[in-house]
């Protein structure tokens, strides 16, 4: 058998977990294959019976051996020269095949790279697994885009329906107006016809008969014609419907489309946080399958804003409502996101919060806050140059707390954290 005749290449016979040629390969219901020992070890360590590549739930806890794949794998081990080799990218430093994706540095690495100083202790995964994560995230993002555009499409369809209903109603009213006018004209025609029918025979009668009927004929022909001009209000005001049509729709859309100066960044959100409503609402919920990238907060139920701040004055409103635990404020870009540490200015956090029915500013040590009213909405104001961040009860304008030591050369990101109660929610409001 020549190499060119073989339908398999080496990569087709490589286990995605051990990166060696299959040994007793099993194929899951999702069609991905693994060494029998590799997949069982993975399931036992993770406690989840899922495909490591696509994360689909396996149809069976004891998948059977794929005999055809095992036979081909065994042949390859004996006669690898009969199989085609797919060209692969190699590490420019170690000249090894690039088999892993480093999540922290977002780059492909080889097996040697994983133990070097530049990538030691970094979070990395197989290339198929990284690709699967990216594709899933792209699909979810595409779905959200479709939902938001569908809202806009529905707004335009409803606006169109409303405008056409007004046009139909006006058309009906104006048609009735013209019909009434037409009925009046028909009455005049009938009256004139009666006069004509009376006068015409007299005009052709003998002189004596004509003179006898002359007085009555003159009386009937003295007819005052009613006003029968075309009614001014009967025509359709085309300008009302087509004049500056797009501008009118845009102005109406402005009333229902909000602009938010701050949005949550899903790539920084803890896996239990669900982001929705154009990235303005965060809610605690069931843990999601998300890429464990370096930006993601995993030590706390926290999320950062999508855009950092490095100059100027900024303001945003956060709806906290009746949540029994929350923290909001700002944080340095370099905060630790994978390990817990105290929320304090020393560690790069300038936040206030509610926990155990107490409001506190997270100074070091924390400062208890005595508030006359429980805030439902908190306004956060940041002055980057002055190094000041202030918190205000939006409903009555009373001051809650002000940090005056926000000093850093880094970008500062709005910071949000909520408790573990199901349904706990924070929402950014439009200004």
Tab-separated table of C-alpha atoms in Angstrom:
chain	number	residue	atom	x	y	z
A	1	UNK	CA	0.000	0.000	0.000
A	2	UNK	CA	1.462	3.346	-1.097
A	3	UNK	CA	1.274	6.396	1.139
A	4	UNK	CA	-0.774	8.289	-1.382
A	5	UNK	CA	-3.378	5.512	-1.419
A	6	UNK	CA	-4.080	5.619	2.302
A	7	UNK	CA	-7.115	7.717	3.296
A	8	UNK	CA	-5.655	8.414	6.758
A	9	UNK	CA	-2.900	10.766	7.871
A	10	UNK	CA	-1.046	10.589	11.162
A	11	UNK	CA	-3.116	13.369	12.750
A	12	UNK	CA	-6.289	11.338	12.155
A	13	UNK	CA	-4.860	8.595	14.343
A	14	UNK	CA	-3.717	10.815	17.244
A	15	UNK	CA	-5.576	10.958	20.565
A	16	UNK	CA	-6.491	14.585	21.486
A	17	UNK	CA	-5.664	13.857	25.134
A	18	UNK	CA	-2.274	12.082	25.084
A	19	UNK	CA	-1.230	13.197	21.571
A	20	UNK	CA	-0.017	9.699	20.775
A	21	UNK	CA	-1.312	7.218	18.194
A	22	UNK	CA	-4.544	5.638	19.436
A	23	UNK	CA	-4.360	2.709	21.824
A	24	UNK	CA	-7.723	0.897	22.063
A	25	UNK	CA	-9.607	3.876	20.576
A	26	UNK	CA	-13.230	4.522	21.469
A	27	UNK	CA	-15.528	6.862	19.542
A	28	UNK	CA	-18.135	8.889	21.440
A	29	UNK	CA	-21.629	9.700	20.186
A	30	UNK	CA	-20.347	13.111	19.005
A	31	UNK	CA	-17.881	11.264	16.666
A	32	UNK	CA	-14.704	12.341	18.500
A	33	UNK	CA	-12.280	9.530	19.317
A	34	UNK	CA	-9.867	8.975	22.243
A	35	UNK	CA	-7.755	6.248	23.767
A	36	UNK	CA	-9.995	4.202	26.055
A	37	UNK	CA	-7.744	4.759	29.039
A	38	UNK	CA	-7.337	8.486	28.338
A	39	UNK	CA	-11.054	9.264	28.215
A	40	UNK	CA	-11.914	7.245	31.318
A	41	UNK	CA	-9.094	8.913	33.269
A	42	UNK	CA	-10.364	12.311	32.125
A	43	UNK	CA	-13.940	11.549	33.158
A	44	UNK	CA	-12.863	10.306	36.581
A	45	UNK	CA	-10.685	13.381	37.279
A	46	UNK	CA	-13.290	15.894	36.134
A	47	UNK	CA	-16.389	14.119	37.398
A	48	UNK	CA	-18.094	14.983	34.103
A	49	UNK	CA	-18.941	12.523	31.366
A	50	UNK	CA	-18.314	14.944	28.502
A	51	UNK	CA	-16.336	15.044	25.288
A	52	UNK	CA	-13.112	17.027	25.975
A	53	UNK	CA	-13.255	18.510	22.458
A	54	UNK	CA	-16.885	19.643	21.959
A	55	UNK	CA	-18.145	19.242	25.581
A	56	UNK	CA	-21.180	17.221	24.504
A	57	UNK	CA	-22.482	14.743	27.065
A	58	UNK	CA	-21.348	11.229	26.187
A	59	UNK	CA	-24.089	8.787	25.254
A	60	UNK	CA	-22.518	5.954	27.226
A	61	UNK	CA	-20.153	5.695	30.183
A	62	UNK	CA	-18.567	2.611	28.597
A	63	UNK	CA	-18.118	3.358	24.867
A	64	UNK	CA	-17.051	0.318	22.872
A	65	UNK	CA	-13.752	-0.034	21.037
A	66	UNK	CA	-13.769	1.310	17.476
A	67	UNK	CA	-12.354	-1.831	15.830
A	68	UNK	CA	-11.733	-0.221	12.445
A	69	UNK	CA	-9.845	2.695	13.975
A	70	UNK	CA	-7.839	0.354	16.211
A	71	UNK	CA	-6.840	-1.755	13.212
A	72	UNK	CA	-5.623	1.263	11.257
A	73	UNK	CA	-3.779	2.601	14.332
A	74	UNK	CA	-2.037	-0.749	14.835
A	75	UNK	CA	-0.988	-0.787	11.176
A	76	UNK	CA	0.426	2.713	11.521
A	77	UNK	CA	2.506	1.687	14.529
A	78	UNK	CA	4.025	-1.138	12.465
A	79	UNK	CA	4.362	0.647	9.095
A	80	UNK	CA	4.120	4.443	9.530
A	81	UNK	CA	5.784	4.971	6.143
A	82	UNK	CA	2.543	3.893	4.468
A	83	UNK	CA	0.686	6.889	5.833
A	84	UNK	CA	0.706	10.469	4.659
A	85	UNK	CA	2.082	13.116	6.969
A	86	UNK	CA	0.201	16.390	7.109
A	87	UNK	CA	2.425	19.467	7.183
A	88	UNK	CA	2.362	21.001	10.668
A	89	UNK	CA	3.536	24.245	12.155
A	90	UNK	CA	6.557	23.899	14.385
A	91	UNK	CA	7.808	25.879	17.348
A	92	UNK	CA	10.358	28.465	16.214
A	93	UNK	CA	12.316	27.972	19.465
A	94	UNK	CA	12.288	24.198	20.010
A	95	UNK	CA	11.443	22.954	16.493
A	96	UNK	CA	8.634	20.811	17.919
A	97	UNK	CA	5.086	20.497	16.663
A	98	UNK	CA	2.744	23.170	18.045
A	99	UNK	CA	0.183	21.139	19.964
A	100	UNK	CA	-1.156	23.437	22.690
A	101	UNK	CA	-2.763	26.852	23.038
A	102	UNK	CA	-1.560	29.028	25.918
A	103	UNK	CA	-4.622	30.866	27.225
A	104	UNK	CA	-2.611	33.468	29.134
A	105	UNK	CA	-0.386	34.521	26.234
A	106	UNK	CA	-2.910	33.606	23.501
A	107	UNK	CA	-0.331	31.745	21.410
A	108	UNK	CA	0.437	28.251	20.157
A	109	UNK	CA	3.160	26.363	22.015
A	110	UNK	CA	4.857	22.965	21.874
A	111	UNK	CA	5.300	20.334	24.580
A	112	UNK	CA	8.714	21.769	25.553
A	113	UNK	CA	7.269	25.275	25.922
A	114	UNK	CA	4.912	24.076	28.668
A	115	UNK	CA	7.831	23.475	31.019
A	116	UNK	CA	9.889	26.577	30.199
A	117	UNK	CA	9.997	29.705	32.332
A	118	UNK	CA	8.027	31.795	29.827
A	119	UNK	CA	5.007	29.476	29.992
A	120	UNK	CA	5.443	27.687	33.338
A	121	UNK	CA	2.209	27.381	35.340
A	122	UNK	CA	0.207	28.949	32.523
A	123	UNK	CA	-3.240	27.685	31.693
A	124	UNK	CA	-3.105	25.854	28.364
A	125	UNK	CA	-5.216	23.353	26.459
A	126	UNK	CA	-5.156	21.304	23.283
A	127	UNK	CA	-5.640	23.104	19.985
A	128	UNK	CA	-8.943	21.274	19.254
A	129	UNK	CA	-10.239	22.244	22.700
A	130	UNK	CA	-9.231	25.899	22.216
A	131	UNK	CA	-10.826	25.926	18.778
A	132	UNK	CA	-14.014	24.439	20.188
A	133	UNK	CA	-14.179	27.130	22.891
A	134	UNK	CA	-13.698	29.911	20.367
A	135	UNK	CA	-16.285	28.490	17.967
A	136	UNK	CA	-18.820	28.087	20.775
A	137	UNK	CA	-18.213	31.647	21.975
A	138	UNK	CA	-18.552	32.939	18.402
A	139	UNK	CA	-21.820	31.038	17.948
A	140	UNK	CA	-23.236	32.411	21.211
A	141	UNK	CA	-22.200	35.947	20.270
A	142	UNK	CA	-23.775	35.563	16.826
A	143	UNK	CA	-27.011	34.420	18.460
A	144	UNK	CA	-27.061	37.480	20.725
A	145	UNK	CA	-26.407	39.759	17.735
A	146	UNK	CA	-29.373	38.199	15.924
A	147	UNK	CA	-31.602	38.772	18.959
A	148	UNK	CA	-30.661	42.447	19.216
A	149	UNK	CA	-31.156	43.029	15.499
A	150	UNK	CA	-34.504	41.230	15.664
A	151	UNK	CA	-35.585	43.785	18.292
A	152	UNK	CA	-34.670	46.583	15.891
A	153	UNK	CA	-36.395	44.826	12.998
A	154	UNK	CA	-39.557	44.400	15.086
A	155	UNK	CA	-39.467	48.101	16.015
A	156	UNK	CA	-39.301	49.048	12.319
A	157	UNK	CA	-42.043	46.585	11.384
A	158	UNK	CA	-44.308	47.925	14.144
A	159	UNK	CA	-43.570	51.515	13.101
A	160	UNK	CA	-44.427	50.611	9.504
A	161	UNK	CA	-47.668	48.903	10.557
A	162	UNK	CA	-48.702	51.923	12.642
A	163	UNK	CA	-48.038	54.355	9.786
A	164	UNK	CA	-49.972	52.231	7.284
A	165	UNK	CA	-52.938	51.970	9.701
A	166	UNK	CA	-53.064	55.770	9.977
A	167	UNK	CA	-52.936	56.028	6.180
A	168	UNK	CA	-55.739	53.467	5.763
A	169	UNK	CA	-57.927	55.262	8.327
A	170	UNK	CA	-57.345	58.610	6.658
A	171	UNK	CA	-58.055	57.091	3.257
A	172	UNK	CA	-61.360	55.750	4.590
A	173	UNK	CA	-62.338	59.111	6.091
A	174	UNK	CA	-61.465	61.047	2.960
A	175	UNK	CA	-63.272	58.520	0.761
A	176	UNK	CA	-66.391	58.962	2.889
A	177	UNK	CA	-66.016	62.734	2.570
A	178	UNK	CA	-65.849	62.533	-1.233
A	179	UNK	CA	-68.785	60.085	-1.291
A	180	UNK	CA	-70.930	62.522	0.693
A	181	UNK	CA	-70.000	65.296	-1.722
A	182	UNK	CA	-70.835	63.057	-4.646
A	183	UNK	CA	-74.282	62.334	-3.172
A	184	UNK	CA	-74.917	66.089	-2.919
A	185	UNK	CA	-73.969	66.508	-6.587
A	186	UNK	CA	-76.306	63.668	-7.581
A	187	UNK	CA	-79.185	65.419	-5.764
A	188	UNK	CA	-78.462	68.627	-7.714
A	189	UNK	CA	-78.448	66.661	-10.958
A	190	UNK	CA	-81.800	65.136	-10.100
A	191	UNK	CA	-83.288	68.569	-9.297
A	192	UNK	CA	-81.970	70.037	-12.567
A	193	UNK	CA	-83.301	67.053	-14.459
A	194	UNK	CA	-86.778	67.635	-12.988
A	195	UNK	CA	-86.654	71.284	-14.100
A	196	UNK	CA	-85.508	70.269	-17.561
A	197	UNK	CA	-88.273	67.695	-17.861
A	198	UNK	CA	-90.889	70.323	-16.848
A	199	UNK	CA	-89.638	73.176	-19.028
A	200	UNK	CA	-88.806	71.260	-22.201
A	201	UNK	CA	-92.413	70.363	-23.177
A	202	UNK	CA	-93.566	73.965	-22.560
A	203	UNK	CA	-90.976	75.414	-24.942
A	204	UNK	CA	-92.365	73.371	-27.835
A	205	UNK	CA	-96.097	73.848	-27.004
A	206	UNK	CA	-98.405	76.371	-28.708
A	207	UNK	CA	-98.313	79.998	-27.662
A	208	UNK	CA	-101.379	79.860	-25.469
A	209	UNK	CA	-100.096	76.888	-23.467
A	210	UNK	CA	-96.657	78.464	-23.168
A	211	UNK	CA	-98.122	81.679	-21.743
A	212	UNK	CA	-100.229	79.778	-19.244
A	213	UNK	CA	-97.182	77.904	-17.847
A	214	UNK	CA	-94.661	80.717	-18.279
A	215	UNK	CA	-94.939	82.081	-14.739
A	216	UNK	CA	-94.374	78.647	-13.135
A	217	UNK	CA	-91.563	77.845	-15.566
A	218	UNK	CA	-89.745	81.053	-14.695
A	219	UNK	CA	-90.152	80.290	-11.003
A	220	UNK	CA	-88.620	76.807	-11.366
A	221	UNK	CA	-85.697	77.902	-13.535
A	222	UNK	CA	-84.683	80.533	-10.960
A	223	UNK	CA	-82.369	77.921	-9.346
A	224	UNK	CA	-79.434	78.795	-7.076
A	225	UNK	CA	-76.601	76.313	-7.692
A	226	UNK	CA	-75.068	75.021	-4.418
A	227	UNK	CA	-71.261	75.087	-3.930
A	228	UNK	CA	-69.895	71.894	-5.438
A	229	UNK	CA	-66.152	72.593	-5.340
A	230	UNK	CA	-63.852	69.623	-4.690
A	231	UNK	CA	-63.400	69.447	-0.861
A	232	UNK	CA	-59.938	70.694	0.104
A	233	UNK	CA	-59.543	68.060	2.812
A	234	UNK	CA	-60.274	65.170	0.502
A	235	UNK	CA	-56.753	64.667	-0.848
A	236	UNK	CA	-54.056	62.585	0.893
A	237	UNK	CA	-51.315	64.645	2.555
A	238	UNK	CA	-48.413	62.716	0.992
A	239	UNK	CA	-45.818	64.803	2.819
A	240	UNK	CA	-47.232	63.654	6.161
A	241	UNK	CA	-46.253	60.081	5.335
A	242	UNK	CA	-43.159	60.380	3.155
A	243	UNK	CA	-41.604	63.695	4.134
A	244	UNK	CA	-38.354	63.041	6.092
A	245	UNK	CA	-39.539	59.472	6.651
A	246	UNK	CA	-36.152	58.098	7.724
A	247	UNK	CA	-35.448	61.040	10.028
A	248	UNK	CA	-38.804	60.621	11.730
A	249	UNK	CA	-38.212	56.915	12.289
A	250	UNK	CA	-34.744	57.667	13.664
A	251	UNK	CA	-36.125	60.247	16.120
A	252	UNK	CA	-38.724	57.767	17.358
A	253	UNK	CA	-36.062	55.080	17.641
A	254	UNK	CA	-33.970	57.418	19.790
A	255	UNK	CA	-36.664	57.210	22.463
A	256	UNK	CA	-36.400	53.425	22.748
A	257	UNK	CA	-32.670	52.918	22.040
A	258	UNK	CA	-30.410	53.748	24.961
A	259	UNK	CA	-26.718	54.573	24.984
A	260	UNK	CA	-24.670	53.149	27.831
A	261	UNK	CA	-21.314	54.616	28.743
A	262	UNK	CA	-20.359	51.438	30.577
A	263	UNK	CA	-20.892	47.826	29.472
A	264	UNK	CA	-19.915	44.555	31.117
A	265	UNK	CA	-17.124	42.533	29.505
A	266	UNK	CA	-18.253	38.858	29.291
A	267	UNK	CA	-14.628	37.756	28.855
A	268	UNK	CA	-13.905	38.932	32.429
A	269	UNK	CA	-17.079	37.538	34.033
A	270	UNK	CA	-17.029	34.663	36.521
A	271	UNK	CA	-18.548	31.502	34.922
A	272	UNK	CA	-21.619	31.812	37.193
A	273	UNK	CA	-22.435	35.309	35.969
A	274	UNK	CA	-24.858	35.689	33.051
A	275	UNK	CA	-24.518	38.876	30.987
A	276	UNK	CA	-27.515	40.121	28.980
A	277	UNK	CA	-29.432	43.183	27.695
A	278	UNK	CA	-26.685	44.523	25.431
A	279	UNK	CA	-24.084	43.771	28.133
A	280	UNK	CA	-25.804	45.970	30.748
A	281	UNK	CA	-27.264	43.334	33.097
A	282	UNK	CA	-25.361	40.764	35.162
A	283	UNK	CA	-27.159	38.000	37.029
A	284	UNK	CA	-26.017	35.086	39.173
A	285	UNK	CA	-27.001	31.744	37.679
A	286	UNK	CA	-25.923	28.260	36.665
A	287	UNK	CA	-22.235	27.877	35.840
A	288	UNK	CA	-21.560	28.291	32.128
A	289	UNK	CA	-18.953	26.796	29.820
A	290	UNK	CA	-16.669	29.712	29.064
A	291	UNK	CA	-13.008	30.006	27.991
A	292	UNK	CA	-10.761	30.309	31.045
A	293	UNK	CA	-8.759	33.229	29.683
A	294	UNK	CA	-6.319	35.370	31.740
A	295	UNK	CA	-8.817	38.245	32.033
A	296	UNK	CA	-11.577	36.153	33.587
A	297	UNK	CA	-12.348	36.618	37.284
A	298	UNK	CA	-12.609	33.192	38.909
A	299	UNK	CA	-11.812	33.941	42.551
A	300	UNK	CA	-14.875	36.186	43.032
A	301	UNK	CA	-18.308	36.527	41.444
A	302	UNK	CA	-17.062	39.605	39.642
A	303	UNK	CA	-16.985	41.217	36.221
A	304	UNK	CA	-15.196	44.278	34.848
A	305	UNK	CA	-16.359	46.836	32.320
A	306	UNK	CA	-15.399	46.357	28.691
A	307	UNK	CA	-13.426	49.609	28.404
A	308	UNK	CA	-10.743	50.944	30.706
A	309	UNK	CA	-10.341	54.578	31.784
A	310	UNK	CA	-7.015	56.401	31.618
A	311	UNK	CA	-8.075	60.067	31.683
A	312	UNK	CA	-10.964	62.462	32.198
A	313	UNK	CA	-14.162	62.457	34.218
A	314	UNK	CA	-16.665	59.618	33.960
A	315	UNK	CA	-20.040	58.776	35.495
A	316	UNK	CA	-22.359	55.749	35.487
A	317	UNK	CA	-25.440	54.545	37.389
A	318	UNK	CA	-25.719	51.046	38.879
A	319	UNK	CA	-29.074	49.592	39.889
A	320	UNK	CA	-28.552	47.467	43.031
A	321	UNK	CA	-32.211	47.231	44.157
A	322	UNK	CA	-32.756	44.794	47.040
A	323	UNK	CA	-29.739	42.493	46.525
A	324	UNK	CA	-28.349	41.471	49.900
A	325	UNK	CA	-24.718	41.444	48.716
A	326	UNK	CA	-22.870	43.523	46.119
A	327	UNK	CA	-19.677	45.483	45.535
A	328	UNK	CA	-19.229	48.251	42.958
A	329	UNK	CA	-16.480	50.736	42.164
A	330	UNK	CA	-13.264	50.687	40.149
A	331	UNK	CA	-10.178	48.495	39.957
A	332	UNK	CA	-6.741	48.544	38.384
A	333	UNK	CA	-6.268	46.479	35.246
A	334	UNK	CA	-3.532	44.435	36.970
A	335	UNK	CA	-5.690	43.118	39.848
A	336	UNK	CA	-5.402	39.417	40.612
A	337	UNK	CA	-8.315	37.624	39.060
A	338	UNK	CA	-7.555	33.971	39.798
A	339	UNK	CA	-6.727	34.212	43.516
A	340	UNK	CA	-8.655	35.883	46.322
A	341	UNK	CA	-7.367	38.989	48.017
A	342	UNK	CA	-8.877	41.738	50.137
A	343	UNK	CA	-10.794	44.412	48.250
A	344	UNK	CA	-8.709	47.429	49.191
A	345	UNK	CA	-6.849	50.319	47.523
A	346	UNK	CA	-3.572	48.577	48.348
A	347	UNK	CA	-4.592	45.688	46.106
A	348	UNK	CA	-5.988	47.946	43.394
A	349	UNK	CA	-9.676	48.123	44.391
A	350	UNK	CA	-11.686	51.239	45.257
A	351	UNK	CA	-15.152	49.855	45.967
A	352	UNK	CA	-18.079	50.048	48.357
A	353	UNK	CA	-20.509	47.256	49.061
A	354	UNK	CA	-23.227	45.604	51.058
A	355	UNK	CA	-22.670	42.356	52.955
A	356	UNK	CA	-24.261	40.869	56.070
A	357	UNK	CA	-26.706	43.820	56.104
A	358	UNK	CA	-23.836	46.320	56.503
A	359	UNK	CA	-22.678	48.935	54.013
A	360	UNK	CA	-18.899	49.357	53.944
A	361	UNK	CA	-16.231	51.201	52.019
A	362	UNK	CA	-13.485	48.707	51.298
A	363	UNK	CA	-10.642	50.657	52.850
A	364	UNK	CA	-7.952	48.933	54.910
A	365	UNK	CA	-9.471	48.158	57.356
A	366	UNK	CA	-12.958	48.592	55.932
A	367	UNK	CA	-15.080	51.593	56.914
A	368	UNK	CA	-18.660	51.038	58.038
A	369	UNK	CA	-21.128	53.397	56.352
A	370	UNK	CA	-24.235	54.760	58.072
A	371	UNK	CA	-26.852	55.435	55.420
A	372	UNK	CA	-30.205	57.080	56.132
A	373	UNK	CA	-31.786	55.453	53.101
A	374	UNK	CA	-31.122	52.137	51.441
A	375	UNK	CA	-29.906	53.007	47.930
A	376	UNK	CA	-31.684	51.395	44.984
A	377	UNK	CA	-29.439	53.059	42.405
A	378	UNK	CA	-25.862	54.180	43.046
A	379	UNK	CA	-24.117	56.815	40.925
A	380	UNK	CA	-20.358	56.324	40.532
A	381	UNK	CA	-18.245	59.320	39.491
A	382	UNK	CA	-14.549	58.982	38.641
A	383	UNK	CA	-12.107	61.850	38.150
A	384	UNK	CA	-8.965	60.154	36.871
A	385	UNK	CA	-6.660	63.187	37.064
A	386	UNK	CA	-7.695	64.076	40.629
A	387	UNK	CA	-7.568	60.425	41.665
A	388	UNK	CA	-11.061	60.535	43.130
A	389	UNK	CA	-14.063	58.205	42.899
A	390	UNK	CA	-17.353	59.175	44.558
A	391	UNK	CA	-20.500	57.189	45.309
A	392	UNK	CA	-23.940	58.833	45.587
A	393	UNK	CA	-27.472	57.650	46.320
A	394	UNK	CA	-29.051	58.550	42.986
A	395	UNK	CA	-32.613	58.955	44.311
A	396	UNK	CA	-31.872	61.813	46.735
A	397	UNK	CA	-28.341	62.880	45.765
A	398	UNK	CA	-26.846	62.142	49.193
A	399	UNK	CA	-23.165	61.230	49.332
A	400	UNK	CA	-22.279	57.661	50.319
A	401	UNK	CA	-18.469	57.690	50.259
A	402	UNK	CA	-15.505	59.161	48.364
A	403	UNK	CA	-12.048	57.658	47.776
A	404	UNK	CA	-9.398	60.365	47.269
A	405	UNK	CA	-6.386	58.117	46.698
A	406	UNK	CA	-7.083	56.525	43.307
A	407	UNK	CA	-3.497	56.827	42.116
A	408	UNK	CA	-2.177	54.553	39.382
A	409	UNK	CA	-0.442	54.726	36.021
A	410	UNK	CA	-2.633	51.905	34.737
A	411	UNK	CA	-6.048	51.956	33.134
A	412	UNK	CA	-8.894	51.766	35.631
A	413	UNK	CA	-11.940	49.577	34.990
A	414	UNK	CA	-15.418	49.839	36.546
A	415	UNK	CA	-15.767	46.821	38.855
A	416	UNK	CA	-18.886	44.869	39.855
A	417	UNK	CA	-19.506	41.876	42.128
A	418	UNK	CA	-22.682	40.184	43.411
A	419	UNK	CA	-23.659	37.519	45.916
A	420	UNK	CA	-24.412	33.864	45.361
A	421	UNK	CA	-28.196	34.096	45.754
A	422	UNK	CA	-30.037	32.781	42.705
A	423	UNK	CA	-31.254	35.711	40.651
A	424	UNK	CA	-29.007	38.348	42.259
A	425	UNK	CA	-28.766	41.095	39.654
A	426	UNK	CA	-26.906	44.336	38.945
A	427	UNK	CA	-27.874	46.599	36.057
A	428	UNK	CA	-26.146	49.545	34.426
A	429	UNK	CA	-28.615	52.297	33.579
A	430	UNK	CA	-28.516	54.652	30.622
A	431	UNK	CA	-27.560	58.245	31.366
